């Protein structure tokens, strides 16, 4: 049942906000788009040290910021209420130590499986601390992913490639063994009460992941499409053999355009894996998820370019009957600077993050959106391009300080309020701006459930913007609240009266929640 509402007019106020004429936004609750499944993030690499060694109070605060859906006494969220958490199944490079060839010890990851095939479930205890916390907080989707097969299954005995040939590092005779390993891991944790809804066996298969030993940055392996098909079919059989309900998610493409364009042996992946006439079609496999995943890295630069790539992705996915999830993003390239030299403030970075989320949801019709790493070493005040929480760890990563960023709360403008199962609906505006012009002005998206209408506004301008909000339908709104992330506020709650303007502070992200 959709939420019935009478047209709600939130009138412009007098005063400072009047320097810009109020824009009328209409939320069309009867014009439905995609259902949003989840909004989440990963806890890769640095979870191990934090979860295993950091003082309880510190890691509990980090978990609350990421997972909590509670409000404080003033009605402001305590956390951003992620509805998905991604867990990295390690490849065993941590056990290899410096001989792994990965230069940063924090990016080496343990493996549950020993070289003799036995299992040690005490491994990755720091990572698992956060998985268990996510479950305790009620995070709806736990996702397991692998960057490399266990090193004792790889061609070179390492968790990365040493040859630049763009073929998988998995030995040809170990596909079934790798699939069985992943199924064993899922089965074990299911028995422990932790159910991973999704399993991702390959990650960014387009990159070569090669380096000289001692210079590698992380675990990784390339895969061409034929190899991906082989590992997916093996994993489907392994999941069935273990009677698991987990779904297989693919392909975690390194850039979005690899999903629909012909770029080498790991391109046109929508057509390859979801065209009924393709020899590599996987859509009928028992455990195949009905979506394809891609990463928004390096396709975020320039408003026109970013939008057109996502339009092409949406059109291709629609043509082949497959949904799209955005499964990794951080500001790896320099696009977030938007032509400005020097440092970008934390709020500038938060706004750019919000704009990418907005474009993926409203143009590409993403049904899920995931940030890459929740926490990494960095400064919380500027260039917060890689993380939501800035870490300042000690040399051994056994303790340290941590800081919230504006990006944390800007992501919360989406994740805390757009809950699993809410459906995006169309919006219109009376100032004539299309999505290209809006990307440097005022962006809007809206989502509905039986009891709520949620609208997210991104004010990219340097001035306060006022808006009139009209909602199609019948009925009345009992309560209206706006939640603001700006230079001054961190997802702060402000009650709104029906006669009050919705004022959007300069350079801010604001979520308006209307309750039946």
XYZ file of C-alpha atoms in Angstrom:
516
model
C 0.000 0.000 0.000
C 1.547 3.312 -0.999
C 1.469 6.282 1.304
C -1.524 8.498 0.447
C -0.848 12.200 0.812
C -2.531 15.426 -0.042
C -0.378 17.958 -1.804
C 1.861 19.340 0.920
C 3.047 22.885 0.447
C 6.000 23.927 2.530
C 5.990 27.652 1.943
C 9.056 29.838 1.533
C 9.969 31.909 4.550
C 10.993 35.520 4.587
C 14.532 36.539 5.376
C 17.899 35.386 4.223
C 16.667 32.352 2.275
C 14.665 34.643 0.006
C 17.814 35.685 -1.832
C 16.977 32.656 -3.996
C 13.439 32.208 -5.216
C 11.906 29.058 -3.799
C 11.973 26.094 -6.151
C 8.921 23.863 -6.272
C 9.693 20.145 -6.165
C 6.931 17.617 -6.747
C 7.277 14.054 -5.533
C 5.205 11.756 -7.745
C 4.418 8.820 -5.466
C 2.638 6.996 -8.293
C 5.615 7.097 -10.703
C 7.672 4.191 -9.421
C 11.303 3.360 -10.172
C 13.583 0.747 -8.564
C 13.190 -0.794 -5.125
C 16.301 -0.097 -3.054
C 17.710 -3.264 -1.528
C 20.482 -1.870 0.665
C 23.125 0.804 1.220
C 26.368 -0.357 2.791
C 30.136 -0.344 3.054
C 33.185 -2.567 3.443
C 35.421 -3.045 6.443
C 38.538 -4.221 4.681
C 42.135 -4.428 5.978
C 41.958 -2.142 8.997
C 39.146 -4.121 10.621
C 41.634 -6.751 11.714
C 43.730 -4.512 13.935
C 40.797 -2.513 15.287
C 38.555 -5.487 15.981
C 41.317 -7.611 17.505
C 43.344 -5.084 19.491
C 41.757 -1.670 19.951
C 40.101 -0.836 23.299
C 36.489 -1.860 23.550
C 35.133 1.659 23.927
C 36.815 2.876 20.755
C 35.674 0.079 18.489
C 32.175 0.176 19.986
C 31.912 3.856 19.023
C 33.070 3.078 15.483
C 30.436 0.333 15.240
C 27.717 2.648 16.545
C 28.560 5.308 13.962
C 28.324 2.748 11.158
C 25.446 0.528 12.203
C 23.163 2.230 14.723
C 19.619 3.205 13.765
C 18.905 4.826 17.145
C 18.306 8.536 17.726
C 19.709 10.633 20.573
C 17.532 12.627 22.948
C 17.253 15.413 20.373
C 16.122 13.104 17.583
C 19.482 13.176 15.771
C 20.835 9.809 14.542
C 23.608 8.182 16.552
C 24.837 6.366 13.437
C 24.215 6.014 9.736
C 22.307 2.713 9.929
C 24.066 0.804 7.158
C 21.882 -1.960 5.732
C 24.788 -3.928 4.201
C 28.248 -4.875 5.434
C 30.921 -6.400 3.221
C 33.365 -8.935 4.683
C 36.629 -9.838 2.925
C 37.457 -13.570 2.913
C 41.249 -13.471 3.010
C 43.723 -15.335 0.861
C 46.420 -16.201 3.400
C 48.952 -13.455 2.700
C 49.095 -12.495 6.393
C 50.518 -15.911 7.280
C 53.249 -15.360 4.666
C 54.404 -12.169 6.364
C 56.919 -10.062 4.462
C 57.478 -12.928 2.031
C 53.899 -12.363 0.799
C 55.243 -9.527 -1.356
C 52.537 -7.123 -0.079
C 54.346 -4.139 1.382
C 51.754 -2.932 3.937
C 51.262 -5.536 6.682
C 47.749 -4.256 7.336
C 46.658 -5.218 3.820
C 47.746 -8.833 4.178
C 44.794 -11.027 5.132
C 44.625 -14.383 6.891
C 42.970 -17.444 5.377
C 40.614 -19.782 7.207
C 42.045 -22.719 5.270
C 45.501 -24.112 5.950
C 47.628 -25.438 3.054
C 46.788 -29.018 4.099
C 43.061 -28.321 3.655
C 42.205 -28.113 7.349
C 40.462 -25.058 8.791
C 41.347 -22.620 11.549
C 38.248 -20.616 12.442
C 40.145 -18.385 14.846
C 41.528 -16.494 11.855
C 40.310 -13.014 10.846
C 38.979 -12.414 14.357
C 39.220 -8.636 14.000
C 37.221 -8.657 10.794
C 34.659 -10.931 12.402
C 34.250 -8.619 15.388
C 32.698 -6.090 13.009
C 30.614 -8.732 11.210
C 29.157 -9.821 14.535
C 28.515 -6.215 15.532
C 26.737 -5.609 12.237
C 24.518 -8.602 12.958
C 23.834 -7.385 16.516
C 22.800 -3.975 15.208
C 20.423 -5.636 12.744
C 22.274 -4.910 9.503
C 20.054 -6.592 6.955
C 22.621 -7.801 4.409
C 25.951 -9.473 5.141
C 28.070 -9.918 2.028
C 31.253 -11.974 1.712
C 33.758 -11.224 -1.044
C 37.141 -12.544 -2.093
C 39.996 -10.632 -3.710
C 42.125 -13.730 -4.312
C 41.827 -17.483 -3.949
C 43.863 -18.918 -1.057
C 47.549 -18.642 -1.908
C 47.966 -22.428 -1.895
C 45.547 -22.517 -4.863
C 47.302 -19.846 -6.944
C 49.730 -20.283 -9.831
C 52.567 -18.388 -8.156
C 51.813 -19.101 -4.499
C 51.000 -15.436 -3.901
C 47.903 -13.347 -3.359
C 48.604 -11.199 -6.411
C 49.995 -11.645 -9.923
C 53.635 -11.341 -10.869
C 52.942 -11.638 -14.602
C 50.958 -9.044 -16.526
C 48.873 -11.359 -18.679
C 45.364 -10.562 -17.361
C 44.563 -14.222 -16.679
C 43.433 -15.593 -13.349
C 46.008 -16.461 -10.731
C 43.925 -19.529 -9.796
C 45.497 -22.776 -10.932
C 43.384 -24.470 -13.630
C 42.947 -27.588 -11.477
C 41.716 -25.644 -8.425
C 38.390 -24.181 -9.531
C 36.371 -26.767 -7.633
C 38.666 -26.473 -4.614
C 38.279 -22.674 -4.542
C 34.497 -22.933 -4.870
C 34.433 -25.561 -2.128
C 36.510 -23.333 0.147
C 34.076 -20.435 -0.251
C 31.101 -22.719 0.397
C 32.797 -24.178 3.479
C 33.331 -20.682 4.880
C 29.691 -19.736 4.337
C 28.482 -23.016 5.813
C 30.618 -22.621 8.937
C 29.337 -19.145 9.673
C 25.768 -20.135 8.945
C 26.167 -22.741 11.684
C 27.499 -19.952 13.922
C 24.361 -17.888 13.272
C 25.930 -15.557 10.699
C 24.188 -15.776 7.340
C 25.955 -14.231 4.384
C 23.215 -13.475 1.863
C 25.692 -12.973 -0.961
C 29.082 -14.306 -1.985
C 31.314 -12.530 -4.503
C 34.105 -14.792 -5.847
C 35.912 -12.286 -8.125
C 36.768 -8.631 -7.690
C 37.679 -6.082 -10.355
C 38.636 -8.766 -12.879
C 39.730 -6.208 -15.490
C 42.853 -5.105 -13.604
C 46.059 -7.090 -14.035
C 46.891 -7.043 -10.301
C 50.559 -7.657 -11.129
C 53.570 -6.311 -9.323
C 57.048 -7.179 -8.245
C 57.268 -9.010 -4.911
C 57.624 -6.451 -2.160
C 55.806 -3.777 -4.134
C 52.242 -5.140 -4.234
C 49.616 -3.015 -2.525
C 46.992 -5.699 -1.766
C 45.530 -9.087 -2.667
C 43.999 -9.347 -6.126
C 43.586 -11.427 -9.277
C 42.401 -10.707 -12.827
C 39.799 -12.930 -14.480
C 38.621 -12.954 -18.063
C 34.965 -13.735 -18.753
C 35.492 -17.414 -19.525
C 37.309 -17.872 -16.208
C 34.560 -16.016 -14.360
C 31.974 -18.330 -15.889
C 33.996 -21.342 -14.817
C 34.326 -20.205 -11.203
C 30.644 -19.176 -10.999
C 29.394 -22.552 -12.188
C 31.740 -24.345 -9.797
C 30.543 -22.160 -6.929
C 26.888 -22.714 -7.822
C 27.439 -26.471 -7.522
C 29.348 -26.078 -4.250
C 26.597 -23.972 -2.691
C 23.994 -26.534 -3.718
C 26.086 -29.364 -2.275
C 26.197 -27.542 1.081
C 22.465 -26.710 0.866
C 23.193 -23.000 1.240
C 20.823 -20.189 0.306
C 23.551 -17.610 -0.403
C 23.383 -15.942 -3.808
C 26.349 -15.387 -6.114
C 27.051 -11.773 -7.036
C 29.158 -10.781 -10.031
C 31.271 -9.196 -11.459
C 32.430 -6.288 -9.298
C 33.741 -4.639 -12.487
C 36.607 -2.204 -11.938
C 34.752 0.559 -13.817
C 31.103 0.830 -14.809
C 31.684 0.950 -18.543
C 33.235 -2.535 -18.477
C 29.721 -3.765 -17.800
C 28.391 -2.748 -21.213
C 31.300 -1.925 -23.553
C 33.769 -4.227 -25.274
C 37.037 -3.687 -23.443
C 39.185 -6.788 -23.674
C 38.338 -10.257 -22.421
C 36.538 -8.928 -19.337
C 34.220 -6.437 -21.078
C 30.548 -6.328 -22.116
C 29.770 -8.289 -18.984
C 26.031 -7.640 -18.940
C 25.699 -9.058 -22.464
C 28.128 -11.902 -21.765
C 26.491 -13.211 -18.609
C 22.831 -12.249 -19.052
C 22.104 -12.548 -22.771
C 20.046 -15.750 -23.163
C 21.926 -16.480 -26.399
C 25.380 -16.181 -24.805
C 27.374 -19.360 -24.245
C 28.374 -17.892 -20.873
C 24.874 -17.028 -19.687
C 24.549 -17.582 -15.926
C 21.080 -16.206 -15.238
C 19.530 -19.665 -14.823
C 22.000 -20.932 -12.236
C 20.335 -21.868 -8.957
C 22.260 -19.428 -6.805
C 22.772 -16.585 -9.260
C 21.653 -13.183 -7.963
C 19.460 -11.224 -10.412
C 21.831 -8.273 -10.606
C 25.298 -7.347 -11.780
C 27.719 -5.354 -9.669
C 30.121 -2.677 -10.787
C 32.375 -0.083 -9.206
C 31.985 3.655 -9.778
C 35.732 4.316 -9.694
C 37.123 6.499 -12.484
C 33.681 7.085 -14.033
C 32.847 9.938 -11.665
C 34.644 12.764 -13.460
C 32.664 15.544 -15.087
C 28.923 15.818 -14.608
C 28.072 15.088 -18.248
C 30.414 12.103 -18.456
C 29.250 10.654 -15.139
C 25.583 10.927 -16.088
C 25.940 9.576 -19.629
C 27.894 6.510 -18.496
C 25.114 5.688 -16.060
C 22.434 6.282 -18.654
C 24.141 3.766 -20.940
C 24.471 1.302 -18.060
C 20.800 1.627 -17.169
C 19.702 1.136 -20.790
C 21.892 -1.953 -21.240
C 20.814 -3.547 -17.957
C 17.181 -2.936 -18.847
C 17.635 -4.479 -22.287
C 18.955 -7.713 -20.771
C 16.599 -7.859 -17.795
C 19.207 -7.554 -15.071
C 19.386 -5.172 -12.111
C 22.435 -3.121 -11.182
C 24.240 -2.734 -7.862
C 27.047 -0.245 -7.254
C 29.324 -2.352 -5.052
C 32.438 -0.248 -4.440
C 33.357 3.402 -4.556
C 35.814 5.863 -3.129
C 37.485 8.853 -4.720
C 40.448 6.996 -6.212
C 40.892 9.455 -9.061
C 41.199 13.216 -8.885
C 37.687 13.964 -10.149
C 36.477 14.949 -6.683
C 38.617 18.098 -6.914
C 36.410 19.325 -9.779
C 39.218 21.372 -11.272
C 40.140 23.096 -8.016
C 43.779 22.958 -6.973
C 44.848 22.198 -3.448
C 43.082 20.492 -0.599
C 39.359 19.860 -0.646
C 37.516 20.320 2.623
C 35.741 17.440 4.302
C 32.408 19.027 3.335
C 33.491 19.373 -0.302
C 34.358 15.670 -0.321
C 31.072 14.797 1.366
C 29.128 16.704 -1.273
C 30.963 14.951 -4.090
C 30.269 11.580 -2.449
C 26.589 12.485 -2.157
C 26.504 13.518 -5.814
C 27.932 10.167 -6.945
C 25.441 8.268 -4.771
C 22.635 10.407 -6.170
C 23.684 9.790 -9.778
C 24.004 6.042 -9.293
C 20.570 5.862 -7.689
C 18.673 8.237 -9.963
C 20.352 7.760 -13.350
C 21.729 4.207 -13.282
C 18.806 2.974 -11.138
C 21.170 1.235 -8.721
C 19.267 -1.034 -6.346
C 22.174 -1.034 -3.883
C 25.067 1.293 -3.187
C 28.263 0.379 -1.327
C 31.216 2.483 -0.242
C 34.633 0.840 -0.391
C 36.368 1.288 2.967
C 34.647 2.592 6.057
C 37.865 3.563 7.795
C 41.447 4.268 6.788
C 44.336 6.398 8.089
C 43.838 10.023 7.148
C 42.905 13.524 8.197
C 39.219 14.158 8.986
C 39.403 17.821 7.944
C 40.397 17.604 4.279
C 40.730 15.220 1.308
C 38.548 12.619 3.028
C 38.329 10.753 -0.242
C 38.847 7.169 0.895
C 36.923 6.745 4.148
C 34.025 7.675 6.402
C 36.067 7.468 9.602
C 39.637 8.776 9.732
C 42.144 6.682 11.666
C 45.341 7.732 13.364
C 46.734 4.330 14.425
C 49.969 3.515 16.171
C 52.782 1.813 14.259
C 51.537 -1.695 15.031
C 47.852 -0.817 14.550
C 47.017 -2.117 18.026
C 45.503 1.182 19.157
C 44.955 4.675 17.892
C 42.614 7.594 17.559
C 39.640 7.882 15.213
C 37.494 10.719 13.916
C 34.137 11.054 12.187
C 34.073 12.883 8.870
C 31.433 14.876 7.031
C 31.335 12.017 4.522
C 30.092 9.672 7.244
C 27.023 11.809 7.876
C 26.447 12.705 4.212
C 26.268 9.008 3.420
C 23.931 8.729 6.390
C 21.575 11.145 4.665
C 20.941 8.202 2.340
C 21.681 5.036 4.328
C 19.940 5.946 7.570
C 16.615 6.846 5.946
C 16.382 4.903 2.665
C 15.649 1.544 4.196
C 15.590 -1.845 2.423
C 12.404 -2.219 0.413
C 11.746 1.483 -0.077
C 10.990 2.417 -3.661
C 12.395 5.351 -5.521
C 9.800 7.573 -7.153
C 10.156 10.317 -9.700
C 10.473 13.985 -8.852
C 9.984 17.105 -10.948
C 10.928 20.751 -10.467
C 9.715 24.072 -11.767
C 13.049 25.782 -12.471
C 13.649 23.928 -15.741
C 16.968 22.358 -14.703
C 17.701 18.867 -16.023
C 20.046 16.406 -14.305
C 23.088 17.949 -15.996
C 22.386 21.467 -14.745
C 21.186 20.220 -11.356
C 24.558 18.564 -10.701
C 26.070 21.962 -9.910
C 22.948 23.375 -8.298
C 20.287 21.445 -6.371
C 19.776 17.671 -6.731
C 16.749 15.795 -5.426
C 15.576 12.197 -5.124
C 12.627 10.627 -3.296
C 11.708 7.236 -1.853
C 8.489 5.861 -0.390
C 7.265 3.147 1.945
C 3.826 2.495 3.411
C 4.467 4.963 6.224
C 7.066 7.417 4.963
C 8.198 9.633 2.147
C 11.934 10.346 2.200
C 13.508 13.033 0.028
C 17.235 13.730 -0.206
C 18.387 17.162 -1.379
C 21.984 18.094 -2.215
C 22.613 21.835 -2.270
C 25.805 22.185 -4.278
C 25.674 25.988 -4.289
C 27.308 28.528 -2.010
C 23.973 30.041 -0.997
C 20.979 28.957 1.036
C 18.258 27.447 -1.150
C 14.543 27.436 -0.345
C 12.053 24.965 -1.705
C 8.377 24.270 -1.859
C 7.595 20.585 -1.604
C 4.485 19.154 -3.190
C 3.551 15.497 -2.800
C 0.970 13.871 -5.045
C -1.679 11.670 -3.490
C -4.211 11.858 -0.683
C -4.082 11.984 3.090
C -2.192 13.968 5.723
C 1.319 14.131 7.094
C 1.587 13.739 10.859
C 5.210 14.767 11.245
C 7.956 16.249 9.122
C 11.644 16.396 9.998
C 14.738 17.469 8.129
C 18.197 16.070 8.840
C 21.071 18.320 7.803
C 24.731 17.618 7.074
C 26.627 20.847 6.512
C 29.714 22.674 7.693
C 27.949 23.202 11.012
C 25.734 20.109 11.360
C 26.244 16.334 11.360
C 22.911 14.831 10.262
C 21.211 17.074 12.814
C 17.439 16.815 13.180
C 15.190 19.855 12.761
C 11.404 19.533 13.109
C 9.478 21.171 10.261
C 5.996 22.657 10.462
C 3.679 22.533 7.502
C 3.897 26.314 7.216
C 7.665 26.417 7.406
C 10.042 26.700 4.494
C 12.474 23.944 3.779
C 15.720 25.832 3.844
C 18.781 24.021 2.621
C 22.026 25.481 3.981
C 24.751 26.345 1.521
C 26.898 23.330 0.561
C 24.767 20.791 2.396
C 22.946 17.479 2.181
C 19.444 17.454 3.677
C 17.035 14.554 4.101
C 13.363 15.388 4.604
C 11.302 12.637 6.229
C 7.516 12.873 6.059
C 5.649 10.453 8.305
C 2.067 9.340 7.939
